[in-house]
Coordinates of C-alpha atoms in Angstrom, one line a residue:
Chain A
M1 CA 35.6 60.1 -49.4
T2 CA 31.9 60.1 -49.5
R3 CA 31.6 56.6 -51.2
N4 CA 29.3 54.2 -49.8
S5 CA 30.7 50.6 -48.8
R6 CA 29.6 47.6 -50.9
F7 CA 27.5 46.5 -47.8
V8 CA 25.4 50.0 -47.4
I9 CA 24.9 49.9 -51.3
S10 CA 23.7 46.4 -51.2
M11 CA 20.9 47.3 -48.1
L12 CA 19.9 50.6 -50.2
V13 CA 19.5 48.1 -53.3
F14 CA 17.7 45.6 -51.2
G15 CA 15.8 48.4 -49.2
Y16 CA 13.9 50.0 -52.3
A17 CA 13.3 46.7 -53.6
F18 CA 10.9 45.7 -50.6
L19 CA 9.5 49.4 -50.8
Y20 CA 8.7 49.0 -54.8
I21 CA 8.1 45.4 -55.6
P22 CA 4.5 45.0 -54.3
L23 CA 3.4 48.2 -55.4
L24 CA 4.7 47.2 -58.8
S25 CA 3.0 44.0 -58.6
V26 CA -0.2 45.3 -58.0
V27 CA 0.2 47.5 -61.4
V28 CA 0.8 44.6 -63.3
Y29 CA -1.6 42.1 -62.1
S30 CA -4.3 45.0 -63.0
F31 CA -3.7 44.4 -66.5
N32 CA -4.3 40.6 -66.1
D33 CA -7.6 39.2 -68.1
S34 CA -8.4 36.7 -65.3
R35 CA -11.0 36.9 -63.0
L36 CA -8.6 34.9 -60.6
A37 CA -6.5 37.7 -59.3
T38 CA -3.5 35.4 -59.2
V39 CA -3.5 33.5 -62.5
W40 CA -2.3 35.3 -65.6
G41 CA -4.3 35.2 -68.2
G42 CA -3.3 38.1 -70.5
F43 CA -3.0 41.4 -70.9
S44 CA -6.4 43.4 -70.5
T45 CA -7.4 46.8 -69.8
R46 CA -11.3 45.4 -69.0
W47 CA -10.8 46.1 -65.0
Y48 CA -10.4 49.7 -65.8
G49 CA -13.9 49.8 -68.0
E50 CA -15.5 48.1 -65.0
L51 CA -14.0 50.5 -62.4
L52 CA -15.7 53.6 -63.8
K53 CA -19.1 51.9 -64.0
N54 CA -19.1 51.0 -60.5
E55 CA -21.6 53.7 -58.9
Q56 CA -20.8 52.6 -55.5
I57 CA -16.7 53.1 -56.0
T58 CA -17.5 57.0 -57.8
S59 CA -19.8 57.7 -54.7
A60 CA -17.2 56.6 -52.0
L61 CA -14.5 58.9 -54.1
F62 CA -16.5 61.8 -54.3
L63 CA -17.4 61.6 -50.4
S64 CA -13.8 61.1 -49.8
L65 CA -12.6 64.2 -51.9
K66 CA -15.1 66.2 -50.3
I67 CA -14.1 65.1 -46.9
G68 CA -10.4 65.7 -47.9
V69 CA -10.6 69.1 -49.4
T70 CA -12.7 70.5 -46.3
A71 CA -10.5 68.6 -43.6
A72 CA -7.3 69.9 -45.1
T73 CA -8.3 73.3 -45.1
L74 CA -9.7 73.6 -41.9
A75 CA -6.2 71.9 -40.7
T76 CA -4.3 74.1 -42.6
L77 CA -5.9 77.0 -40.8
F78 CA -5.7 75.8 -37.2
G79 CA -2.3 74.0 -37.7
T80 CA -0.8 77.1 -39.2
I81 CA -2.0 79.1 -36.4
A82 CA -0.8 76.1 -33.8
G83 CA 2.5 76.0 -35.7
I84 CA 3.1 79.9 -35.7
A85 CA 2.2 79.9 -32.0
L86 CA 4.8 77.1 -31.0
A87 CA 7.9 79.2 -33.1
R88 CA 7.1 82.7 -32.2
F89 CA 4.8 83.4 -29.0
G90 CA 7.7 82.6 -26.6
R91 CA 6.6 81.0 -23.4
F92 CA 2.7 81.9 -23.4
R93 CA 0.6 80.0 -20.3
S94 CA 0.0 76.5 -20.7
R95 CA 2.3 76.1 -23.4
S96 CA 3.1 72.4 -22.5
L97 CA -0.5 71.5 -22.8
F98 CA -1.0 73.1 -26.2
T99 CA 2.2 71.6 -27.4
G100 CA 1.0 68.2 -26.0
L101 CA -2.8 68.9 -27.5
V102 CA -1.3 69.7 -31.0
L103 CA 1.2 66.9 -31.4
S104 CA -0.3 63.7 -29.9
P105 CA -3.0 63.1 -32.3
M106 CA -0.2 62.4 -34.8
V107 CA 1.2 59.4 -32.8
M108 CA -1.6 58.4 -30.8
P109 CA -2.9 55.0 -31.8
E110 CA -5.9 55.6 -34.4
V111 CA -8.0 52.8 -32.8
I112 CA -7.9 55.2 -29.5
T113 CA -8.6 58.7 -31.2
G114 CA -11.3 56.9 -33.1
L115 CA -12.9 55.1 -30.4
A116 CA -12.7 58.6 -28.0
L117 CA -14.6 60.8 -30.9
L118 CA -17.2 58.3 -31.7
L119 CA -17.9 58.2 -27.9
L120 CA -17.9 61.9 -27.6
F121 CA -20.5 62.3 -31.0
V122 CA -22.7 59.6 -29.3
S123 CA -22.4 61.8 -26.1
L124 CA -23.0 65.0 -27.8
Q125 CA -26.0 63.8 -29.6
Q126 CA -27.6 62.6 -26.2
L127 CA -27.1 66.3 -24.9
I128 CA -27.7 68.5 -27.7
G129 CA -28.7 66.7 -30.7
W130 CA -26.0 67.2 -32.5
P131 CA -24.7 65.5 -34.8
G132 CA -28.2 64.2 -35.8
Q133 CA -26.3 61.8 -38.6
R134 CA -22.5 60.5 -38.6
G135 CA -21.1 60.8 -42.0
F136 CA -19.6 64.0 -43.5
G137 CA -19.5 66.4 -41.0
T138 CA -17.8 63.9 -38.2
I139 CA -15.3 62.3 -40.4
T140 CA -14.1 65.8 -41.4
I141 CA -14.1 66.6 -37.4
A142 CA -11.8 63.7 -36.9
H143 CA -9.5 64.1 -40.1
T144 CA -9.0 67.8 -38.8
T145 CA -7.9 67.4 -35.8
F146 CA -5.5 64.2 -36.9
A147 CA -4.2 66.4 -39.6
I148 CA -3.3 69.9 -37.0
A149 CA -0.4 68.3 -36.2
Y150 CA 1.2 67.6 -39.4
V151 CA 0.4 71.3 -40.6
A152 CA 2.0 72.5 -37.3
V153 CA 4.8 70.8 -37.6
I154 CA 5.7 71.7 -41.2
V155 CA 4.8 75.7 -40.4
Q156 CA 6.9 75.4 -37.3
S157 CA 10.1 74.1 -38.8
R158 CA 9.8 76.4 -41.7
L159 CA 9.6 79.3 -39.1
S160 CA 11.9 78.0 -36.9
A161 CA 14.5 78.3 -39.7
M162 CA 13.9 81.9 -40.4
D163 CA 14.9 84.4 -38.3
E164 CA 12.2 87.0 -36.7
S165 CA 13.9 90.1 -38.1
L166 CA 11.2 91.0 -40.8
E167 CA 8.4 90.8 -38.3
E168 CA 10.5 92.8 -35.9
A169 CA 11.0 95.2 -38.4
A170 CA 7.4 95.4 -39.5
M171 CA 6.3 95.9 -35.7
D172 CA 9.0 98.4 -35.1
L173 CA 8.0 100.2 -37.8
G174 CA 4.4 100.4 -36.3
G175 CA 2.8 97.4 -38.2
R176 CA -0.4 96.2 -36.2
P177 CA 0.3 92.6 -35.1
F178 CA -2.5 91.2 -37.7
R179 CA -1.6 93.1 -40.4
V180 CA 2.2 92.1 -39.9
M181 CA 0.9 88.3 -39.5
I182 CA -1.2 88.9 -43.0
D183 CA 1.5 91.0 -44.8
I184 CA 4.7 89.4 -43.7
T185 CA 4.2 86.4 -41.9
L186 CA 1.9 84.5 -44.2
P187 CA 3.7 85.0 -47.2
L188 CA 6.9 83.7 -45.7
I189 CA 5.3 80.5 -44.5
A190 CA 2.8 79.8 -47.7
P191 CA 5.0 77.1 -49.2
A192 CA 4.9 75.4 -46.0
M193 CA 0.9 76.2 -45.9
L194 CA 0.9 74.4 -49.1
A195 CA 2.8 71.2 -48.2
G196 CA 0.7 70.9 -45.2
W197 CA -2.4 71.4 -47.2
L198 CA -1.4 68.6 -49.3
L199 CA -0.1 66.2 -46.8
A200 CA -3.4 66.8 -44.7
F201 CA -5.5 66.0 -48.2
T202 CA -3.4 62.7 -48.5
L203 CA -3.7 62.1 -45.1
S204 CA -7.6 62.1 -45.0
L205 CA -7.9 60.4 -48.4
D206 CA -5.6 57.7 -47.0
D207 CA -7.6 56.9 -43.4
L208 CA -9.3 54.0 -42.7
V209 CA -9.7 53.7 -39.1
L210 CA -11.0 57.0 -37.7
A211 CA -13.6 56.8 -40.6
S212 CA -14.9 53.7 -39.7
F213 CA -15.4 54.7 -36.2
V214 CA -17.0 58.0 -36.6
S215 CA -19.0 57.5 -39.8
G216 CA -22.4 56.3 -39.8
P217 CA -24.7 53.9 -42.0
G218 CA -24.3 55.2 -45.7
G219 CA -21.5 57.2 -45.0
S220 CA -18.6 55.4 -47.0
T221 CA -15.5 56.7 -47.8
L222 CA -13.3 55.1 -50.4
P223 CA -11.1 53.3 -48.1
M224 CA -14.0 52.0 -46.1
L225 CA -15.2 50.6 -49.5
I226 CA -12.0 49.1 -50.1
F227 CA -11.5 47.4 -47.1
S228 CA -14.8 45.8 -46.9
K229 CA -13.8 44.4 -50.7
V230 CA -10.4 43.3 -49.8
K231 CA -11.3 41.4 -46.7
L232 CA -12.4 38.9 -48.8
G233 CA -9.3 38.7 -50.8
V234 CA -7.4 39.9 -53.7
T235 CA -9.9 41.2 -56.7
P236 CA -8.7 42.2 -60.0
D237 CA -10.8 45.6 -59.8
I238 CA -9.1 46.6 -56.7
N239 CA -6.1 45.9 -58.2
A240 CA -7.0 48.7 -61.4
L241 CA -8.2 51.1 -58.8
A242 CA -4.9 50.8 -56.5
T243 CA -3.2 51.2 -59.8
L244 CA -4.7 54.5 -60.7
I245 CA -4.0 55.7 -57.4
I246 CA -0.6 54.7 -57.3
V247 CA 0.0 56.5 -60.6
F248 CA -2.1 59.6 -59.6
I249 CA -0.2 60.1 -56.3
S250 CA 3.3 59.4 -57.7
V251 CA 2.5 61.9 -60.4
G252 CA 1.5 64.5 -57.9
V253 CA 4.2 64.1 -55.5
L254 CA 7.1 64.3 -58.3
I255 CA 5.3 67.5 -60.0
A256 CA 5.2 68.8 -56.2
W257 CA 8.8 67.9 -55.7
S258 CA 9.9 69.5 -58.9
I259 CA 8.2 72.8 -57.9
A260 CA 9.7 72.8 -54.6
R261 CA 13.2 71.9 -56.0
R262 CA 13.0 74.9 -58.2
M263 CA 11.5 77.1 -55.5
G264 CA 14.3 76.1 -53.5
K265 CA 17.3 76.6 -56.3
D266 CA 15.4 80.3 -56.4
S267 CA 15.4 81.5 -52.8
S268 CA 18.7 79.9 -52.1
G269 CA 20.4 81.7 -55.4
Chain B
M1 CA 4.0 104.9 -26.4
S2 CA 3.1 103.3 -29.6
E3 CA 5.3 100.4 -28.8
Q4 CA 3.3 99.8 -25.7
I5 CA -0.1 99.7 -27.5
N6 CA 1.5 97.5 -30.1
K7 CA 2.6 95.3 -27.3
Q8 CA -0.7 95.0 -25.8
L9 CA -2.3 94.9 -29.1
S10 CA 0.0 91.9 -30.2
E11 CA -0.9 89.9 -26.9
A12 CA -4.6 90.3 -27.3
W13 CA -4.0 89.1 -31.1
Q14 CA -1.9 86.3 -30.0
R15 CA -4.4 85.2 -27.2
F16 CA -7.4 85.4 -30.1
I17 CA -5.7 83.3 -32.8
L18 CA -4.4 81.1 -30.3
A19 CA -8.1 80.4 -29.1
L20 CA -9.2 78.9 -32.4
P21 CA -6.9 75.6 -32.5
Y22 CA -7.1 75.3 -28.7
T23 CA -10.5 75.1 -28.5
W24 CA -10.8 72.9 -31.2
L25 CA -8.4 70.4 -29.8
L26 CA -10.0 70.7 -26.5
I27 CA -13.3 69.9 -27.7
F28 CA -12.0 67.0 -30.4
F29 CA -9.4 65.6 -28.7
L30 CA -8.9 66.4 -24.9
A31 CA -12.8 66.0 -24.0
P32 CA -13.2 62.7 -25.8
F33 CA -10.4 61.0 -23.4
A34 CA -12.3 62.2 -20.6
I35 CA -15.7 60.6 -21.8
I36 CA -13.7 57.3 -22.7
L37 CA -12.8 57.3 -19.1
K38 CA -16.2 57.9 -17.8
I39 CA -17.6 55.0 -19.9
S40 CA -14.6 52.4 -19.0
V41 CA -16.3 52.7 -15.5
A42 CA -19.6 52.1 -16.6
D43 CA -21.5 48.7 -16.9
P44 CA -23.2 47.7 -20.1
I45 CA -26.6 47.5 -20.2
L46 CA -29.2 46.6 -23.1
A47 CA -30.2 50.5 -24.1
Q48 CA -29.2 53.3 -26.5
P49 CA -26.5 54.1 -25.6
P50 CA -25.3 50.6 -24.2
F51 CA -23.7 51.7 -20.6
T52 CA -25.1 52.8 -17.4
P53 CA -25.1 56.3 -16.4
S54 CA -22.2 57.9 -14.0
F55 CA -25.1 58.9 -11.5
G56 CA -28.0 56.8 -10.4
D57 CA -31.6 57.9 -10.2
A58 CA -31.1 59.3 -6.7
G59 CA -28.0 61.0 -7.8
E60 CA -25.7 58.6 -6.3
L61 CA -22.4 57.8 -8.0
Q62 CA -22.4 54.7 -10.1
I63 CA -19.3 53.3 -11.3
S64 CA -17.1 50.2 -11.2
A65 CA -13.7 49.2 -12.0
D66 CA -15.2 45.5 -13.0
N67 CA -13.7 46.2 -16.8
Y68 CA -10.5 46.8 -15.3
V69 CA -10.5 43.7 -12.6
F70 CA -11.5 42.1 -15.9
L71 CA -8.7 43.1 -17.7
L72 CA -5.9 42.5 -15.7
T73 CA -7.3 39.1 -14.4
D74 CA -8.4 37.2 -17.7
K75 CA -5.6 35.7 -19.1
L76 CA -6.4 36.3 -22.9
Y77 CA -6.5 40.0 -22.6
A78 CA -2.9 39.9 -20.8
I79 CA -1.5 37.8 -23.5
T80 CA -3.0 39.8 -26.2
Y81 CA -1.0 43.0 -24.7
L82 CA 2.1 41.3 -24.0
K83 CA 1.9 39.7 -28.0
S84 CA 1.1 43.5 -29.5
V85 CA 3.9 45.2 -27.7
M86 CA 6.1 42.1 -28.4
M87 CA 5.3 42.2 -32.1
A88 CA 5.5 45.8 -32.5
A89 CA 8.8 45.8 -30.6
I90 CA 10.3 43.1 -32.8
A91 CA 9.0 45.0 -35.9
T92 CA 10.3 48.1 -34.6
L93 CA 14.1 46.0 -34.4
F94 CA 13.7 45.2 -37.9
C95 CA 13.2 48.3 -39.2
L96 CA 15.9 50.1 -37.1
A97 CA 18.1 47.3 -39.0
I98 CA 16.9 47.7 -42.4
G99 CA 16.4 51.6 -42.0
F100 CA 19.9 52.1 -40.4
P101 CA 22.3 51.4 -43.1
I102 CA 19.7 52.8 -45.7
A103 CA 19.4 56.1 -43.8
Y104 CA 23.3 56.0 -43.7
G105 CA 23.9 55.1 -47.3
I106 CA 21.2 58.3 -48.0
A107 CA 22.8 60.6 -45.9
R108 CA 26.4 59.8 -47.5
S109 CA 25.3 59.9 -51.2
T110 CA 26.1 63.1 -53.4
P111 CA 23.4 65.9 -53.0
G112 CA 21.7 65.2 -56.3
T113 CA 21.3 61.2 -55.8
R114 CA 20.2 62.0 -51.9
N115 CA 17.5 63.9 -53.2
I116 CA 16.2 61.3 -55.3
L117 CA 16.6 58.6 -53.2
L118 CA 14.8 60.7 -50.1
L119 CA 11.7 61.1 -52.6
L120 CA 11.4 57.5 -53.3
I121 CA 11.5 56.7 -49.4
V122 CA 8.6 59.5 -48.9
L123 CA 6.8 58.3 -51.9
P124 CA 5.0 55.1 -50.8
F125 CA 4.3 56.8 -47.6
W126 CA 2.1 59.1 -49.6
I127 CA 0.8 56.2 -51.5
S128 CA -2.5 54.9 -49.5
F129 CA -1.5 52.9 -46.5
L130 CA -4.4 50.3 -47.0
L131 CA -3.4 49.8 -50.1
R132 CA 0.2 49.2 -49.5
V133 CA -0.7 46.4 -47.2
Y134 CA -3.2 45.1 -49.9
A135 CA -0.5 44.7 -52.0
W136 CA 1.2 42.0 -49.6
M137 CA -2.0 39.8 -50.0
G138 CA -1.2 39.3 -53.6
L139 CA 2.2 38.5 -52.9
L140 CA 2.3 36.0 -49.8
N141 CA -1.1 34.2 -50.9
N142 CA -0.5 30.5 -51.5
Y143 CA -0.9 31.0 -55.2
G144 CA 0.4 34.7 -54.8
V145 CA 3.3 36.2 -56.7
I146 CA 6.2 34.7 -54.1
N147 CA 5.0 30.9 -54.1
N148 CA 4.3 31.0 -57.8
F149 CA 7.7 32.3 -58.6
L150 CA 9.4 30.0 -56.3
M151 CA 7.5 26.5 -57.7
W152 CA 8.4 27.8 -61.3
L153 CA 11.7 28.5 -60.2
G154 CA 11.4 24.5 -58.8
V155 CA 12.7 25.6 -55.6
I156 CA 9.4 24.3 -53.9
E157 CA 6.8 22.1 -54.7
Q158 CA 4.0 22.9 -52.8
P159 CA 3.2 26.7 -51.6
I160 CA 4.6 27.8 -48.6
P161 CA 2.0 29.3 -46.3
M162 CA 2.4 32.8 -45.4
M163 CA -0.4 34.6 -45.7
Y164 CA -2.6 35.0 -42.0
T165 CA 0.5 34.4 -39.9
D166 CA 2.7 36.2 -37.8
F167 CA 5.2 36.4 -40.4
A168 CA 2.7 38.1 -42.8
I169 CA 2.0 40.7 -39.9
Y170 CA 5.6 41.2 -39.6
I171 CA 6.2 42.2 -43.1
G172 CA 3.3 44.3 -43.4
L173 CA 4.7 46.3 -40.1
V174 CA 8.0 46.7 -41.0
Y175 CA 7.1 47.4 -44.9
S176 CA 4.4 50.0 -44.0
Y177 CA 6.7 51.8 -41.0
L178 CA 10.0 51.7 -42.6
P179 CA 9.4 55.0 -44.0
F180 CA 8.9 56.5 -40.5
M181 CA 12.2 54.8 -39.2
I182 CA 14.1 56.0 -42.3
L183 CA 13.5 60.0 -42.0
P184 CA 14.2 60.8 -38.7
L185 CA 17.7 58.3 -38.8
Y186 CA 18.4 60.2 -41.8
A187 CA 17.8 63.5 -40.4
T188 CA 20.1 63.0 -37.5
L189 CA 22.8 61.1 -39.4
E190 CA 22.8 64.1 -42.2
R191 CA 24.0 66.4 -39.7
M192 CA 26.5 64.4 -38.4
N193 CA 30.4 65.4 -39.1
L194 CA 31.3 62.5 -41.0
D195 CA 34.5 63.6 -40.8
L196 CA 34.7 62.0 -37.1
V197 CA 34.3 58.4 -38.6
E198 CA 37.2 59.6 -40.6
A199 CA 39.6 60.7 -38.0
A200 CA 38.6 57.8 -35.8
Q201 CA 39.9 55.1 -38.5
D202 CA 43.0 57.4 -39.3
L203 CA 43.6 57.3 -35.7
G204 CA 43.4 53.2 -35.8
A205 CA 39.9 52.6 -34.6
T206 CA 38.5 49.5 -37.2
P207 CA 35.0 50.6 -38.9
A208 CA 33.2 48.5 -36.0
Q209 CA 35.0 50.8 -33.4
A210 CA 34.2 53.6 -35.0
F211 CA 30.4 52.9 -35.8
W212 CA 30.2 51.8 -31.9
N213 CA 31.9 54.7 -30.6
I214 CA 30.9 57.5 -33.0
T215 CA 28.3 57.0 -35.5
W216 CA 25.9 55.2 -33.0
P217 CA 26.2 57.8 -30.1
L218 CA 25.5 60.9 -32.8
A219 CA 22.6 58.8 -34.4
R220 CA 20.9 58.5 -31.0
P221 CA 18.3 60.9 -31.2
G222 CA 17.5 59.7 -34.6
V223 CA 17.4 56.2 -33.5
I224 CA 15.2 57.1 -30.6
A225 CA 12.3 59.1 -33.0
G226 CA 12.5 56.5 -35.3
S227 CA 12.0 53.8 -33.2
L228 CA 9.2 55.2 -31.6
L229 CA 7.4 56.5 -34.2
V230 CA 7.2 53.2 -35.5
F231 CA 6.9 51.5 -32.2
I232 CA 3.5 53.4 -31.0
P233 CA 1.2 53.3 -34.1
A234 CA 2.5 49.5 -34.3
T235 CA 1.2 48.7 -31.0
G236 CA -2.4 49.6 -31.8
E237 CA -2.6 48.5 -35.7
Y238 CA -5.6 47.5 -36.8
V239 CA -5.7 47.1 -40.6
I240 CA -2.4 44.8 -41.1
P241 CA -3.3 42.3 -38.4
Y242 CA -6.6 42.5 -40.0
L243 CA -5.6 41.6 -43.4
L244 CA -2.5 39.7 -43.4
G245 CA -2.7 38.0 -39.7
G246 CA -4.6 34.6 -38.8
P247 CA -8.1 34.4 -37.5
D248 CA -6.0 33.7 -34.0
S249 CA -3.8 36.7 -34.4
L250 CA -5.4 38.6 -31.6
L251 CA -3.5 41.9 -31.6
I252 CA -4.9 44.5 -29.1
G253 CA -6.3 47.3 -32.0
R254 CA -8.4 44.3 -33.5
V255 CA -9.8 43.2 -30.1
L256 CA -10.8 46.9 -29.4
F257 CA -12.6 47.1 -32.6
D258 CA -14.1 44.0 -32.4
E259 CA -15.1 44.6 -28.8
F260 CA -16.8 47.6 -29.7
F261 CA -18.6 46.8 -33.1
I262 CA -19.1 43.1 -32.5
N263 CA -19.6 42.6 -29.1
R264 CA -20.9 46.2 -28.5
D265 CA -19.5 46.1 -24.7
W266 CA -18.8 50.0 -25.3
P267 CA -17.4 50.0 -21.3
L268 CA -15.1 47.0 -22.2
A269 CA -13.9 48.6 -25.4
S270 CA -13.3 52.0 -23.5
S271 CA -11.1 50.2 -20.8
V272 CA -9.2 48.2 -23.6
A273 CA -8.4 51.5 -25.2
V274 CA -7.5 53.1 -21.1
V275 CA -5.3 50.5 -20.6
L276 CA -3.6 50.9 -24.2
L277 CA -3.1 54.5 -23.6
V278 CA -1.3 53.9 -20.4
L279 CA 0.9 51.2 -22.1
V280 CA 1.9 53.9 -25.2
V281 CA 1.7 57.3 -22.8
V282 CA 5.2 57.0 -21.6
P283 CA 6.8 56.5 -25.3
I284 CA 4.6 59.3 -26.4
V285 CA 6.8 61.3 -23.5
I286 CA 10.1 60.1 -24.4
L287 CA 8.9 60.9 -28.2
Q288 CA 8.2 64.8 -27.4
R289 CA 11.1 65.2 -24.5
N290 CA 13.6 63.9 -27.3
Q291 CA 12.0 66.2 -30.0
A292 CA 12.3 69.0 -27.9
R293 CA 16.1 68.7 -26.9
D294 CA 16.8 67.4 -30.5
A295 CA 15.3 70.8 -31.7
E296 CA 17.0 72.8 -29.2
Q297 CA 20.6 71.3 -30.1
A298 CA 19.7 72.2 -34.2
T299 CA 19.5 75.7 -33.4

């Protein structure tokens, strides 16, 4: 009796169409020969060629990737510790402050976080002369702070789903705490850490508002560049760029999904 | 003996590694809010940085509540806040109305289909937020896909202006935040024992009665979580009103951005942020309580 009613099925069809038709239309129009983005002028791949020649775009992409890798790695380090602390450390002092600090960046409106961080950087520069220039460093810090929450939640939920007996057994056998963490806990949560890293990386690549606040002149990430272009309207080269991003991410997510599914099947027998 | 040593070591180790994320978040998340507060009670001046210091030359405290008084008495700001909260609330209701049947449908499908349906919900979330908003620019335009299609069908002769309207903002908000609604809803509906609904219907309840008396109350943690995950960020949304809304669609996220970058009034921008923070802090606390309670029940 787990069949869905006709109403639910039509809502599903409507919902998925709503989610995917806009993306499909971008993909279709990226092969449009016309310079006017909304008039069909025949099939063409010329915009992809122009994209590769555009140095502005390639250098913004490179900056975004550099920030993404650094921020995701830092966020995985801090977020993993935070996730372990929330799942395993019991009721340590100032736990509620810590929980709030870890989780709030996730839901805080980005304009608030962005403005707050920029004002911090400006004040620090006045006080200690750092950061001298805003760009890679400041954006990386902003993205790390924001992404810690996501890694922490993923790691915490993975740990909560496993019982502590393995770690306790290792402790009872005389294992030193940090060895237990490295030899027992970390391998157990490695898939969660990987998932967290990927999510942090994607969030960093995607962020516009935080980067716009904390970046300085010259430090333009890919979303900042795209935003400055699309403010003026739909353009065919952005359609091509969007299509590449959509295809790249979809393939990546599909691969990650099938790996996760196979691993899930292995562990559950 | 060794157990004792291990326990002490364990505590020292925990304190040590905890210090890393703790310090980071204190410096880069909590401290910035103190600075926002400080600047929000300063006055704007023509200098670098463009606000008065908290202490004058003689060490006297120089702070003023002028910005807050201005925000609370200026009609335009009151309307902007009200409109931002209202649009976020309406978008949340639409997300709930569309998201609930979808989450329900996913939870009730066979495990194989369920995985694929879930993947398809999550996938747009991984694809750039900015590009998803951008996609609607091409659809809603006067000469965009929707108008072209309707004119080709002959339903309309003149394009319907949709771009740069509140309608476009609603579309953008619902489209972008729908996955945030569906995922927590799905999580609670999936845990729910569907036999209860059937039992109620066997005992003579109509589908509507079974829904209101059983499904809806059991789904409440998911409804609360999903609604707040949509409502809170939507209130301060910047990109969607900027790209899809008209020049007169003043929402608070955009006003804050412009006040800071265009008018260069740092103190006023800071107090706009503080008031926005006060508006969203209650929903944030409710959300975290809800999550904690839900996590306890799940274990």
